[in-house]
PDB file of C-alpha atoms and ligand atoms in Angstrom:
ATOM      1  CA  MET H   1     -18.856 -24.869  -7.055  1.00  0.00           C
ATOM      2  CA  TYR H   2     -16.702 -28.010  -6.843  1.00  0.00           C
ATOM      3  CA  GLU H   3     -19.612 -30.119  -8.006  1.00  0.00           C
ATOM      4  CA  TRP H   4     -20.332 -27.759 -10.886  1.00  0.00           C
ATOM      5  CA  VAL H   5     -16.706 -27.470 -12.104  1.00  0.00           C
ATOM      6  CA  ALA H   6     -16.149 -31.225 -11.821  1.00  0.00           C
ATOM      7  CA  THR H   7     -19.364 -32.023 -13.683  1.00  0.00           C
ATOM      8  CA  PHE H   8     -18.622 -29.801 -16.659  1.00  0.00           C
ATOM      9  CA  SER H   9     -15.056 -31.145 -16.677  1.00  0.00           C
ATOM     10  CA  GLY H  10     -16.455 -34.655 -17.113  1.00  0.00           C
ATOM     11  CA  ILE H  11     -15.448 -35.830 -13.651  1.00  0.00           C
ATOM     12  CA  GLU H  12     -17.707 -38.047 -11.571  1.00  0.00           C
ATOM     13  CA  VAL H  13     -18.912 -36.338  -8.412  1.00  0.00           C
ATOM     14  CA  ARG H  14     -19.941 -38.291  -5.337  1.00  0.00           C
ATOM     15  CA  LEU H  15     -21.918 -36.107  -2.983  1.00  0.00           C
ATOM     16  CA  ARG H  16     -22.334 -37.356   0.545  1.00  0.00           C
ATOM     17  CA  ALA H  17     -25.244 -36.231   2.692  1.00  0.00           C
ATOM     18  CA  LEU H  18     -24.434 -34.319   5.851  1.00  0.00           C
ATOM     19  CA  ARG H  19     -25.250 -35.893   9.172  1.00  0.00           C
ATOM     20  CA  ASP H  20     -26.572 -33.515  11.835  1.00  0.00           C
ATOM     21  CA  PHE H  21     -25.507 -30.685   9.493  1.00  0.00           C
ATOM     22  CA  CYS H  22     -21.917 -31.961   9.658  1.00  0.00           C
ATOM     23  CA  PHE H  23     -19.582 -33.791   7.244  1.00  0.00           C
ATOM     24  CA  ASP H  24     -20.099 -37.517   7.806  1.00  0.00           C
ATOM     25  CA  ARG H  25     -16.713 -39.193   8.033  1.00  0.00           C
ATOM     26  CA  ASP H  26     -17.914 -42.801   7.591  1.00  0.00           C
ATOM     27  CA  SER H  27     -20.096 -41.945   4.654  1.00  0.00           C
ATOM     28  CA  ILE H  28     -17.201 -40.143   2.947  1.00  0.00           C
ATOM     29  CA  LEU H  29     -14.773 -42.990   3.632  1.00  0.00           C
ATOM     30  CA  ASN H  30     -17.281 -45.444   2.167  1.00  0.00           C
ATOM     31  CA  ALA H  31     -17.472 -43.415  -1.040  1.00  0.00           C
ATOM     32  CA  VAL H  32     -13.684 -43.374  -1.552  1.00  0.00           C
ATOM     33  CA  ASP H  33     -12.316 -46.066  -3.862  1.00  0.00           C
ATOM     34  CA  LYS H  34      -9.349 -46.697  -6.176  1.00  0.00           C
ATOM     35  CA  ARG H  35     -10.640 -44.143  -8.693  1.00  0.00           C
ATOM     36  CA  THR H  36     -11.066 -41.309  -6.174  1.00  0.00           C
ATOM     37  CA  LYS H  37      -8.662 -38.459  -6.836  1.00  0.00           C
ATOM     38  CA  VAL H  38      -9.770 -35.677  -4.469  1.00  0.00           C
ATOM     39  CA  VAL H  39     -11.937 -35.353  -1.374  1.00  0.00           C
ATOM     40  CA  PHE H  40     -13.195 -31.877  -0.490  1.00  0.00           C
ATOM     41  CA  ILE H  41     -13.933 -31.018   3.128  1.00  0.00           C
ATOM     42  CA  CYS H  42     -15.273 -27.565   3.868  1.00  0.00           C
ATOM     43  CA  ASN H  43     -14.124 -26.596   7.356  1.00  0.00           C
ATOM     44  CA  PRO H  44     -16.023 -24.857   8.868  1.00  0.00           C
ATOM     45  CA  ASN H  45     -18.747 -25.822   6.459  1.00  0.00           C
ATOM     46  CA  ASN H  46     -20.597 -23.262   4.388  1.00  0.00           C
ATOM     47  CA  PRO H  47     -23.596 -22.980   4.960  1.00  0.00           C
ATOM     48  CA  THR H  48     -24.053 -25.028   8.164  1.00  0.00           C
ATOM     49  CA  GLY H  49     -21.097 -23.648  10.172  1.00  0.00           C
ATOM     50  CA  THR H  50     -20.172 -27.060  11.610  1.00  0.00           C
ATOM     51  CA  TYR H  51     -16.531 -28.107  11.684  1.00  0.00           C
ATOM     52  CA  TRP H  52     -14.236 -31.065  12.229  1.00  0.00           C
ATOM     53  CA  ASN H  53     -11.952 -30.498  15.187  1.00  0.00           C
ATOM     54  CA  ARG H  54      -8.247 -31.372  15.205  1.00  0.00           C
ATOM     55  CA  GLU H  55      -8.916 -34.965  16.227  1.00  0.00           C
ATOM     56  CA  ALA H  56     -11.662 -35.570  13.661  1.00  0.00           C
ATOM     57  CA  LEU H  57      -9.536 -34.177  10.830  1.00  0.00           C
ATOM     58  CA  THR H  58      -6.360 -36.074  11.757  1.00  0.00           C
ATOM     59  CA  ASP H  59      -8.349 -39.302  12.220  1.00  0.00           C
ATOM     60  CA  PHE H  60      -9.867 -38.830   8.790  1.00  0.00           C
ATOM     61  CA  LEU H  61      -6.479 -38.127   7.185  1.00  0.00           C
ATOM     62  CA  SER H  62      -5.061 -41.240   8.859  1.00  0.00           C
ATOM     63  CA  ASP H  63      -7.958 -43.303   7.512  1.00  0.00           C
ATOM     64  CA  ILE H  64      -7.424 -41.930   3.993  1.00  0.00           C
ATOM     65  CA  ASN H  65      -3.779 -42.877   4.462  1.00  0.00           C
ATOM     66  CA  GLY H  66      -2.497 -41.016   1.398  1.00  0.00           C
ATOM     67  CA  ARG H  67      -4.879 -42.726  -1.040  1.00  0.00           C
ATOM     68  CA  CYS H  68      -6.016 -39.425  -2.553  1.00  0.00           C
ATOM     69  CA  ILE H  69      -5.660 -35.665  -2.198  1.00  0.00           C
ATOM     70  CA  VAL H  70      -7.670 -34.196   0.672  1.00  0.00           C
ATOM     71  CA  VAL H  71      -8.588 -30.540   0.208  1.00  0.00           C
ATOM     72  CA  VAL H  72      -9.670 -28.688   3.314  1.00  0.00           C
ATOM     73  CA  ASP H  73     -11.520 -25.573   2.207  1.00  0.00           C
ATOM     74  CA  GLU H  74     -10.960 -23.041   4.961  1.00  0.00           C
ATOM     75  CA  ALA H  75     -12.678 -20.034   3.410  1.00  0.00           C
ATOM     76  CA  TYR H  76     -14.198 -19.226   6.820  1.00  0.00           C
ATOM     77  CA  GLY H  77     -11.343 -20.558   8.975  1.00  0.00           C
ATOM     78  CA  GLU H  78     -10.332 -17.100  10.223  1.00  0.00           C
ATOM     79  CA  TYR H  79     -13.738 -16.611  11.864  1.00  0.00           C
ATOM     80  CA  VAL H  80     -13.420 -19.692  14.062  1.00  0.00           C
ATOM     81  CA  GLU H  81     -12.559 -19.032  17.670  1.00  0.00           C
ATOM     82  CA  ALA H  82     -12.897 -22.582  19.017  1.00  0.00           C
ATOM     83  CA  GLU H  83      -9.704 -23.897  20.626  1.00  0.00           C
ATOM     84  CA  ASP H  84      -9.958 -27.306  18.971  1.00  0.00           C
ATOM     85  CA  PHE H  85     -10.147 -25.979  15.406  1.00  0.00           C
ATOM     86  CA  PRO H  86      -7.309 -27.632  13.464  1.00  0.00           C
ATOM     87  CA  ASP H  87      -4.293 -25.707  12.232  1.00  0.00           C
ATOM     88  CA  THR H  88      -4.066 -27.542   8.909  1.00  0.00           C
ATOM     89  CA  ILE H  89      -0.781 -25.972   7.847  1.00  0.00           C
ATOM     90  CA  ARG H  90       0.865 -27.719  10.791  1.00  0.00           C
ATOM     91  CA  LEU H  91      -0.449 -31.067   9.527  1.00  0.00           C
ATOM     92  CA  ILE H  92       1.131 -30.814   6.086  1.00  0.00           C
ATOM     93  CA  ASP H  93       4.445 -32.438   7.081  1.00  0.00           C
ATOM     94  CA  ARG H  94       2.562 -35.438   8.412  1.00  0.00           C
ATOM     95  CA  PHE H  95       0.084 -35.611   5.518  1.00  0.00           C
ATOM     96  CA  PRO H  96       1.679 -34.671   2.164  1.00  0.00           C
ATOM     97  CA  ASN H  97      -1.665 -35.351   0.429  1.00  0.00           C
ATOM     98  CA  LEU H  98      -3.327 -32.506   2.387  1.00  0.00           C
ATOM     99  CA  LEU H  99      -4.093 -29.149   0.771  1.00  0.00           C
ATOM    100  CA  SER H 100      -5.478 -26.148   2.612  1.00  0.00           C
ATOM    101  CA  PHE H 101      -7.467 -23.613   0.563  1.00  0.00           C
ATOM    102  CA  ARG H 102      -7.730 -20.028   1.813  1.00  0.00           C
ATOM    103  CA  THR H 103      -9.317 -16.933   0.350  1.00  0.00           C
ATOM    104  CA  PHE H 104      -9.192 -13.168   0.700  1.00  0.00           C
ATOM    105  CA  SER H 105     -12.890 -13.000  -0.167  1.00  0.00           C
ATOM    106  CA  LYS H 106     -14.307 -13.470   3.319  1.00  0.00           C
ATOM    107  CA  ILE H 107     -12.791 -12.056   6.523  1.00  0.00           C
ATOM    108  CA  TYR H 108     -10.441  -9.840   4.489  1.00  0.00           C
ATOM    109  CA  GLY H 109     -13.373  -8.415   2.521  1.00  0.00           C
ATOM    110  CA  LEU H 110     -11.532  -8.498  -0.819  1.00  0.00           C
ATOM    111  CA  ALA H 111     -13.793 -10.753  -2.924  1.00  0.00           C
ATOM    112  CA  GLY H 112     -13.603  -8.376  -5.890  1.00  0.00           C
ATOM    113  CA  LEU H 113      -9.838  -8.849  -6.160  1.00  0.00           C
ATOM    114  CA  ARG H 114     -10.250 -12.594  -6.912  1.00  0.00           C
ATOM    115  CA  VAL H 115      -7.294 -13.772  -4.878  1.00  0.00           C
ATOM    116  CA  GLY H 116      -6.695 -16.674  -2.562  1.00  0.00           C
ATOM    117  CA  TYR H 117      -3.934 -19.117  -1.734  1.00  0.00           C
ATOM    118  CA  LEU H 118      -3.322 -22.712  -0.875  1.00  0.00           C
ATOM    119  CA  ALA H 119      -0.840 -24.490   1.335  1.00  0.00           C
ATOM    120  CA  GLY H 120       0.424 -28.027   0.877  1.00  0.00           C
ATOM    121  CA  SER H 121       3.541 -30.156   0.654  1.00  0.00           C
ATOM    122  CA  LYS H 122       6.066 -29.177  -2.025  1.00  0.00           C
ATOM    123  CA  GLU H 123       5.308 -32.462  -3.754  1.00  0.00           C
ATOM    124  CA  ALA H 124       1.576 -31.697  -4.058  1.00  0.00           C
ATOM    125  CA  VAL H 125       2.034 -28.019  -4.884  1.00  0.00           C
ATOM    126  CA  ASP H 126       4.544 -28.818  -7.668  1.00  0.00           C
ATOM    127  CA  ILE H 127       1.969 -31.055  -9.348  1.00  0.00           C
ATOM    128  CA  LEU H 128      -0.728 -28.403  -9.025  1.00  0.00           C
ATOM    129  CA  LYS H 129       1.506 -25.680 -10.435  1.00  0.00           C
ATOM    130  CA  LYS H 130       1.673 -27.542 -13.749  1.00  0.00           C
ATOM    131  CA  THR H 131      -2.040 -26.953 -14.241  1.00  0.00           C
ATOM    132  CA  CYS H 132      -2.171 -23.434 -12.832  1.00  0.00           C
ATOM    133  CA  VAL H 133      -3.128 -20.562 -15.124  1.00  0.00           C
ATOM    134  CA  VAL H 134       0.050 -18.449 -15.280  1.00  0.00           C
ATOM    135  CA  TYR H 135      -1.577 -15.008 -15.045  1.00  0.00           C
ATOM    136  CA  SER H 136      -4.449 -15.929 -12.787  1.00  0.00           C
ATOM    137  CA  VAL H 137      -3.804 -13.262 -10.117  1.00  0.00           C
ATOM    138  CA  ASN H 138      -2.821  -9.741 -11.124  1.00  0.00           C
ATOM    139  CA  THR H 139      -0.029  -7.844  -9.372  1.00  0.00           C
ATOM    140  CA  ILE H 140      -2.315  -5.307  -7.675  1.00  0.00           C
ATOM    141  CA  ALA H 141      -4.332  -8.132  -6.136  1.00  0.00           C
ATOM    142  CA  GLN H 142      -1.095  -9.794  -4.994  1.00  0.00           C
ATOM    143  CA  ASP H 143       0.131  -6.591  -3.322  1.00  0.00           C
ATOM    144  CA  CYS H 144      -3.244  -6.047  -1.656  1.00  0.00           C
ATOM    145  CA  ALA H 145      -3.351  -9.634  -0.436  1.00  0.00           C
ATOM    146  CA  LEU H 146       0.088  -9.340   1.152  1.00  0.00           C
ATOM    147  CA  ALA H 147      -0.889  -6.092   2.868  1.00  0.00           C
ATOM    148  CA  ALA H 148      -4.172  -7.669   4.051  1.00  0.00           C
ATOM    149  CA  LEU H 149      -2.319 -10.614   5.618  1.00  0.00           C
ATOM    150  CA  GLU H 150      -0.453  -8.150   7.828  1.00  0.00           C
ATOM    151  CA  ASP H 151      -3.578  -6.223   8.806  1.00  0.00           C
ATOM    152  CA  LYS H 152      -4.263  -7.987  12.094  1.00  0.00           C
ATOM    153  CA  VAL H 153      -6.428  -5.124  13.332  1.00  0.00           C
ATOM    154  CA  HIS H 154      -8.890  -5.506  10.472  1.00  0.00           C
ATOM    155  CA  ILE H 155      -9.100  -9.279  10.928  1.00  0.00           C
ATOM    156  CA  GLU H 156      -9.729  -8.955  14.666  1.00  0.00           C
ATOM    157  CA  ARG H 157     -12.316  -6.231  14.131  1.00  0.00           C
ATOM    158  CA  SER H 158     -14.185  -8.307  11.532  1.00  0.00           C
ATOM    159  CA  ARG H 159     -14.147 -11.379  13.753  1.00  0.00           C
ATOM    160  CA  LEU H 160     -15.457  -9.410  16.715  1.00  0.00           C
ATOM    161  CA  HIS H 161     -18.124  -7.685  14.628  1.00  0.00           C
ATOM    162  CA  VAL H 162     -19.387 -11.005  13.277  1.00  0.00           C
ATOM    163  CA  ARG H 163     -19.446 -12.616  16.707  1.00  0.00           C
ATOM    164  CA  ARG H 164     -21.435  -9.750  18.238  1.00  0.00           C
ATOM    165  CA  GLU H 165     -23.868  -9.381  15.354  1.00  0.00           C
ATOM    166  CA  LYS H 166     -24.352 -13.134  15.010  1.00  0.00           C
ATOM    167  CA  ASP H 167     -25.215 -13.418  18.702  1.00  0.00           C
ATOM    168  CA  TYR H 168     -27.633 -10.536  18.326  1.00  0.00           C
ATOM    169  CA  MET H 169     -29.283 -12.035  15.209  1.00  0.00           C
ATOM    170  CA  LEU H 170     -29.551 -15.457  16.837  1.00  0.00           C
ATOM    171  CA  SER H 171     -31.250 -14.092  19.927  1.00  0.00           C
ATOM    172  CA  GLU H 172     -33.733 -12.079  17.833  1.00  0.00           C
ATOM    173  CA  LEU H 173     -34.459 -15.096  15.627  1.00  0.00           C
ATOM    174  CA  ARG H 174     -34.943 -17.373  18.620  1.00  0.00           C
ATOM    175  CA  GLU H 175     -37.343 -14.860  20.100  1.00  0.00           C
ATOM    176  CA  MET H 176     -39.301 -15.051  16.844  1.00  0.00           C
ATOM    177  CA  GLY H 177     -39.356 -18.832  17.230  1.00  0.00           C
ATOM    178  CA  MET H 178     -37.438 -19.480  14.011  1.00  0.00           C
ATOM    179  CA  PRO H 179     -35.670 -22.837  13.556  1.00  0.00           C
ATOM    180  CA  ILE H 180     -31.991 -22.004  12.994  1.00  0.00           C
ATOM    181  CA  GLN H 181     -28.768 -23.744  12.104  1.00  0.00           C
ATOM    182  CA  SER H 182     -25.678 -21.764  12.956  1.00  0.00           C
ATOM    183  CA  ALA H 183     -22.256 -22.509  14.373  1.00  0.00           C
ATOM    184  CA  GLU H 184     -18.958 -21.044  13.139  1.00  0.00           C
ATOM    185  CA  GLY H 185     -18.619 -18.635  10.203  1.00  0.00           C
ATOM    186  CA  CYS H 186     -20.350 -15.395   9.285  1.00  0.00           C
ATOM    187  CA  PHE H 187     -23.737 -16.820   8.304  1.00  0.00           C
ATOM    188  CA  ILE H 188     -26.955 -18.274   9.677  1.00  0.00           C
ATOM    189  CA  MET H 189     -29.397 -20.745   8.137  1.00  0.00           C
ATOM    190  CA  ILE H 190     -33.073 -20.246   8.868  1.00  0.00           C
ATOM    191  CA  LYS H 191     -35.871 -22.706   8.145  1.00  0.00           C
ATOM    192  CA  LEU H 192     -39.022 -21.116   6.794  1.00  0.00           C
ATOM    193  CA  PRO H 193     -42.543 -22.560   6.563  1.00  0.00           C
ATOM    194  CA  ILE H 194     -42.718 -21.174   2.997  1.00  0.00           C
ATOM    195  CA  SER H 195     -40.680 -21.999  -0.109  1.00  0.00           C
ATOM    196  CA  ASP H 196     -37.188 -20.520  -0.027  1.00  0.00           C
ATOM    197  CA  THR H 197     -37.341 -19.364  -3.656  1.00  0.00           C
ATOM    198  CA  TYR H 198     -40.613 -17.584  -2.913  1.00  0.00           C
ATOM    199  CA  ALA H 199     -39.023 -16.059   0.198  1.00  0.00           C
ATOM    200  CA  TYR H 200     -36.060 -14.952  -1.914  1.00  0.00           C
ATOM    201  CA  ARG H 201     -38.422 -12.873  -4.081  1.00  0.00           C
ATOM    202  CA  LYS H 202     -40.299 -11.484  -1.092  1.00  0.00           C
ATOM    203  CA  PHE H 203     -37.038 -10.318   0.479  1.00  0.00           C
ATOM    204  CA  LEU H 204     -35.807  -8.921  -2.814  1.00  0.00           C
ATOM    205  CA  TYR H 205     -38.916  -6.728  -3.121  1.00  0.00           C
ATOM    206  CA  LYS H 206     -37.940  -5.307   0.257  1.00  0.00           C
ATOM    207  CA  GLY H 207     -34.418  -4.601  -0.984  1.00  0.00           C
ATOM    208  CA  ILE H 208     -32.774  -7.522   0.768  1.00  0.00           C
ATOM    209  CA  MET H 209     -30.869 -10.321  -0.886  1.00  0.00           C
ATOM    210  CA  ILE H 210     -30.755 -13.611   0.979  1.00  0.00           C
ATOM    211  CA  ARG H 211     -29.617 -17.001  -0.249  1.00  0.00           C
ATOM    212  CA  SER H 212     -32.213 -19.596  -1.130  1.00  0.00           C
ATOM    213  CA  MET H 213     -30.874 -22.942   0.030  1.00  0.00           C
ATOM    214  CA  THR H 214     -32.592 -25.394  -2.309  1.00  0.00           C
ATOM    215  CA  GLY H 215     -29.413 -25.462  -4.419  1.00  0.00           C
ATOM    216  CA  PHE H 216     -27.540 -26.585  -1.302  1.00  0.00           C
ATOM    217  CA  ARG H 217     -30.138 -29.365  -0.857  1.00  0.00           C
ATOM    218  CA  PHE H 218     -31.847 -27.541   1.995  1.00  0.00           C
ATOM    219  CA  PRO H 219     -35.304 -26.811   0.593  1.00  0.00           C
ATOM    220  CA  ASN H 220     -37.252 -24.189   2.587  1.00  0.00           C
ATOM    221  CA  TRP H 221     -34.090 -22.937   4.273  1.00  0.00           C
ATOM    222  CA  ILE H 222     -32.547 -19.539   3.612  1.00  0.00           C
ATOM    223  CA  GLY H 223     -28.961 -18.463   4.214  1.00  0.00           C
ATOM    224  CA  VAL H 224     -28.197 -15.047   5.658  1.00  0.00           C
ATOM    225  CA  SER H 225     -24.751 -13.465   5.905  1.00  0.00           C
ATOM    226  CA  ILE H 226     -23.921 -11.294   8.874  1.00  0.00           C
ATOM    227  CA  GLY H 227     -23.640  -7.729   7.611  1.00  0.00           C
ATOM    228  CA  LEU H 228     -23.380  -4.305   9.166  1.00  0.00           C
ATOM    229  CA  HIS H 229     -25.788  -3.691  12.033  1.00  0.00           C
ATOM    230  CA  GLU H 230     -28.224  -1.639   9.894  1.00  0.00           C
ATOM    231  CA  ALA H 231     -28.338  -4.385   7.270  1.00  0.00           C
ATOM    232  CA  ASN H 232     -29.008  -7.033   9.906  1.00  0.00           C
ATOM    233  CA  GLU H 233     -31.782  -4.885  11.364  1.00  0.00           C
ATOM    234  CA  ALA H 234     -33.284  -4.401   7.910  1.00  0.00           C
ATOM    235  CA  PHE H 235     -33.260  -8.162   7.373  1.00  0.00           C
ATOM    236  CA  LEU H 236     -34.938  -8.815  10.729  1.00  0.00           C
ATOM    237  CA  SER H 237     -37.689  -6.295  10.110  1.00  0.00           C
ATOM    238  CA  ALA H 238     -38.284  -7.692   6.602  1.00  0.00           C
ATOM    239  CA  LEU H 239     -38.544 -11.163   8.105  1.00  0.00           C
ATOM    240  CA  ARG H 240     -41.036  -9.891  10.703  1.00  0.00           C
ATOM    241  CA  GLU H 241     -43.127  -8.361   7.914  1.00  0.00           C
ATOM    242  CA  ILE H 242     -43.052 -11.552   5.851  1.00  0.00           C
ATOM    243  CA  LYS H 243     -43.974 -13.534   8.926  1.00  0.00           C
ATOM    244  CA  GLU H 244     -46.886 -11.164   9.541  1.00  0.00           C
ATOM    245  CA  THR H 245     -48.214 -11.413   5.977  1.00  0.00           C
ATOM    246  CA  SER H 246     -47.888 -15.222   5.859  1.00  0.00           C
ATOM    247  CA  LYS H 247     -49.339 -15.792   9.334  1.00  0.00           C
ATOM    248  CA  GLU H 248     -50.981 -19.145   8.663  1.00  0.00           C
ATOM    249  CA  ALA H 249     -47.744 -20.639   7.368  1.00  0.00           C
ATOM    250  CA  PHE H 250     -45.717 -19.389  10.334  1.00  0.00           C
ATOM    251  CA  LEU H 251     -48.093 -20.732  13.004  1.00  0.00           C
TER     252      LEU H 251
HETATM  253  C1  PLP D   1     -16.258 -17.959  -0.582  1.00  0.00           C
HETATM  254  C2  PLP D   1     -15.832 -19.361  -0.594  1.00  0.00           C
HETATM  255  C3  PLP D   1     -14.640 -19.756  -1.227  1.00  0.00           C
HETATM  256  C4  PLP D   1     -13.699 -18.810  -1.904  1.00  0.00           C
HETATM  257  O1  PLP D   1     -14.264 -18.070  -2.904  1.00  0.00           O
HETATM  258  P1  PLP D   1     -13.386 -17.094  -3.812  1.00  0.00           P
HETATM  259  O2  PLP D   1     -14.063 -15.797  -3.735  1.00  0.00           O
HETATM  260  O3  PLP D   1     -13.439 -17.733  -5.161  1.00  0.00           O
HETATM  261  O4  PLP D   1     -12.001 -17.075  -3.240  1.00  0.00           O
HETATM  262  C5  PLP D   1     -14.288 -21.084  -1.197  1.00  0.00           C
HETATM  263  N1  PLP D   1     -15.064 -21.988  -0.582  1.00  0.00           N
HETATM  264  C6  PLP D   1     -16.186 -21.656   0.038  1.00  0.00           C
HETATM  265  C7  PLP D   1     -16.985 -22.716   0.726  1.00  0.00           C
HETATM  266  C8  PLP D   1     -16.621 -20.332   0.058  1.00  0.00           C
HETATM  267  O5  PLP D   1     -17.760 -20.009   0.688  1.00  0.00           O
END
């Protein structure tokens, strides 16, 4: 999305390849120069699930040393249970060029309301507010978002559900011998021996929508979100069927 919006806004985009499915600090630092305005770090990363821990993020921010805005996109932050996951809001005083992006679209399950928030230093937020669309979030969405923030039970239940179902999916996929990439977050990447766009259509005929990953520069990989148990089961049985009908490829 960032690439797309920047491109049609006439802004140069410098994509950096991941390294071991993870954001590559040195590669990013090498791409930053006097003209760089914003660096986006997705933490944990969608779709690979990898993340920078507290030390990696603070080291990176120290290296950037205020030269540009650093956005940490934490759309999936609430799912992370690892102890060393950074609490970015606590880093804002030390790094006034840091912005944390959050959304109600993921663990809160409110994507249709189109509401999220960001946290940053007053200095950075004041600049951003000048460009903000005044009526971008309606009052019902605002009320719902505030109520959702308080709903600790829902958040905990979602986190637990995803952890259990992800573990279950991973063990089934491993048993099938599928190459997988998964870490934090509510999704799994699976490498197929057939084209991902072809697989997308095969799954769709079976009533299942997966993500083809070519657009994310992962040709032949598909992305699967953790859903309700029945949905996960339906995906697994569709995958088994596809595997069965494309036997040669899956050998
Ligand atoms: C879902 C998501 C968002 C937030 O999306 P909205 O629905 O527009 O709030 C931001 N970044 C990433 C990486 C996401 O996956």
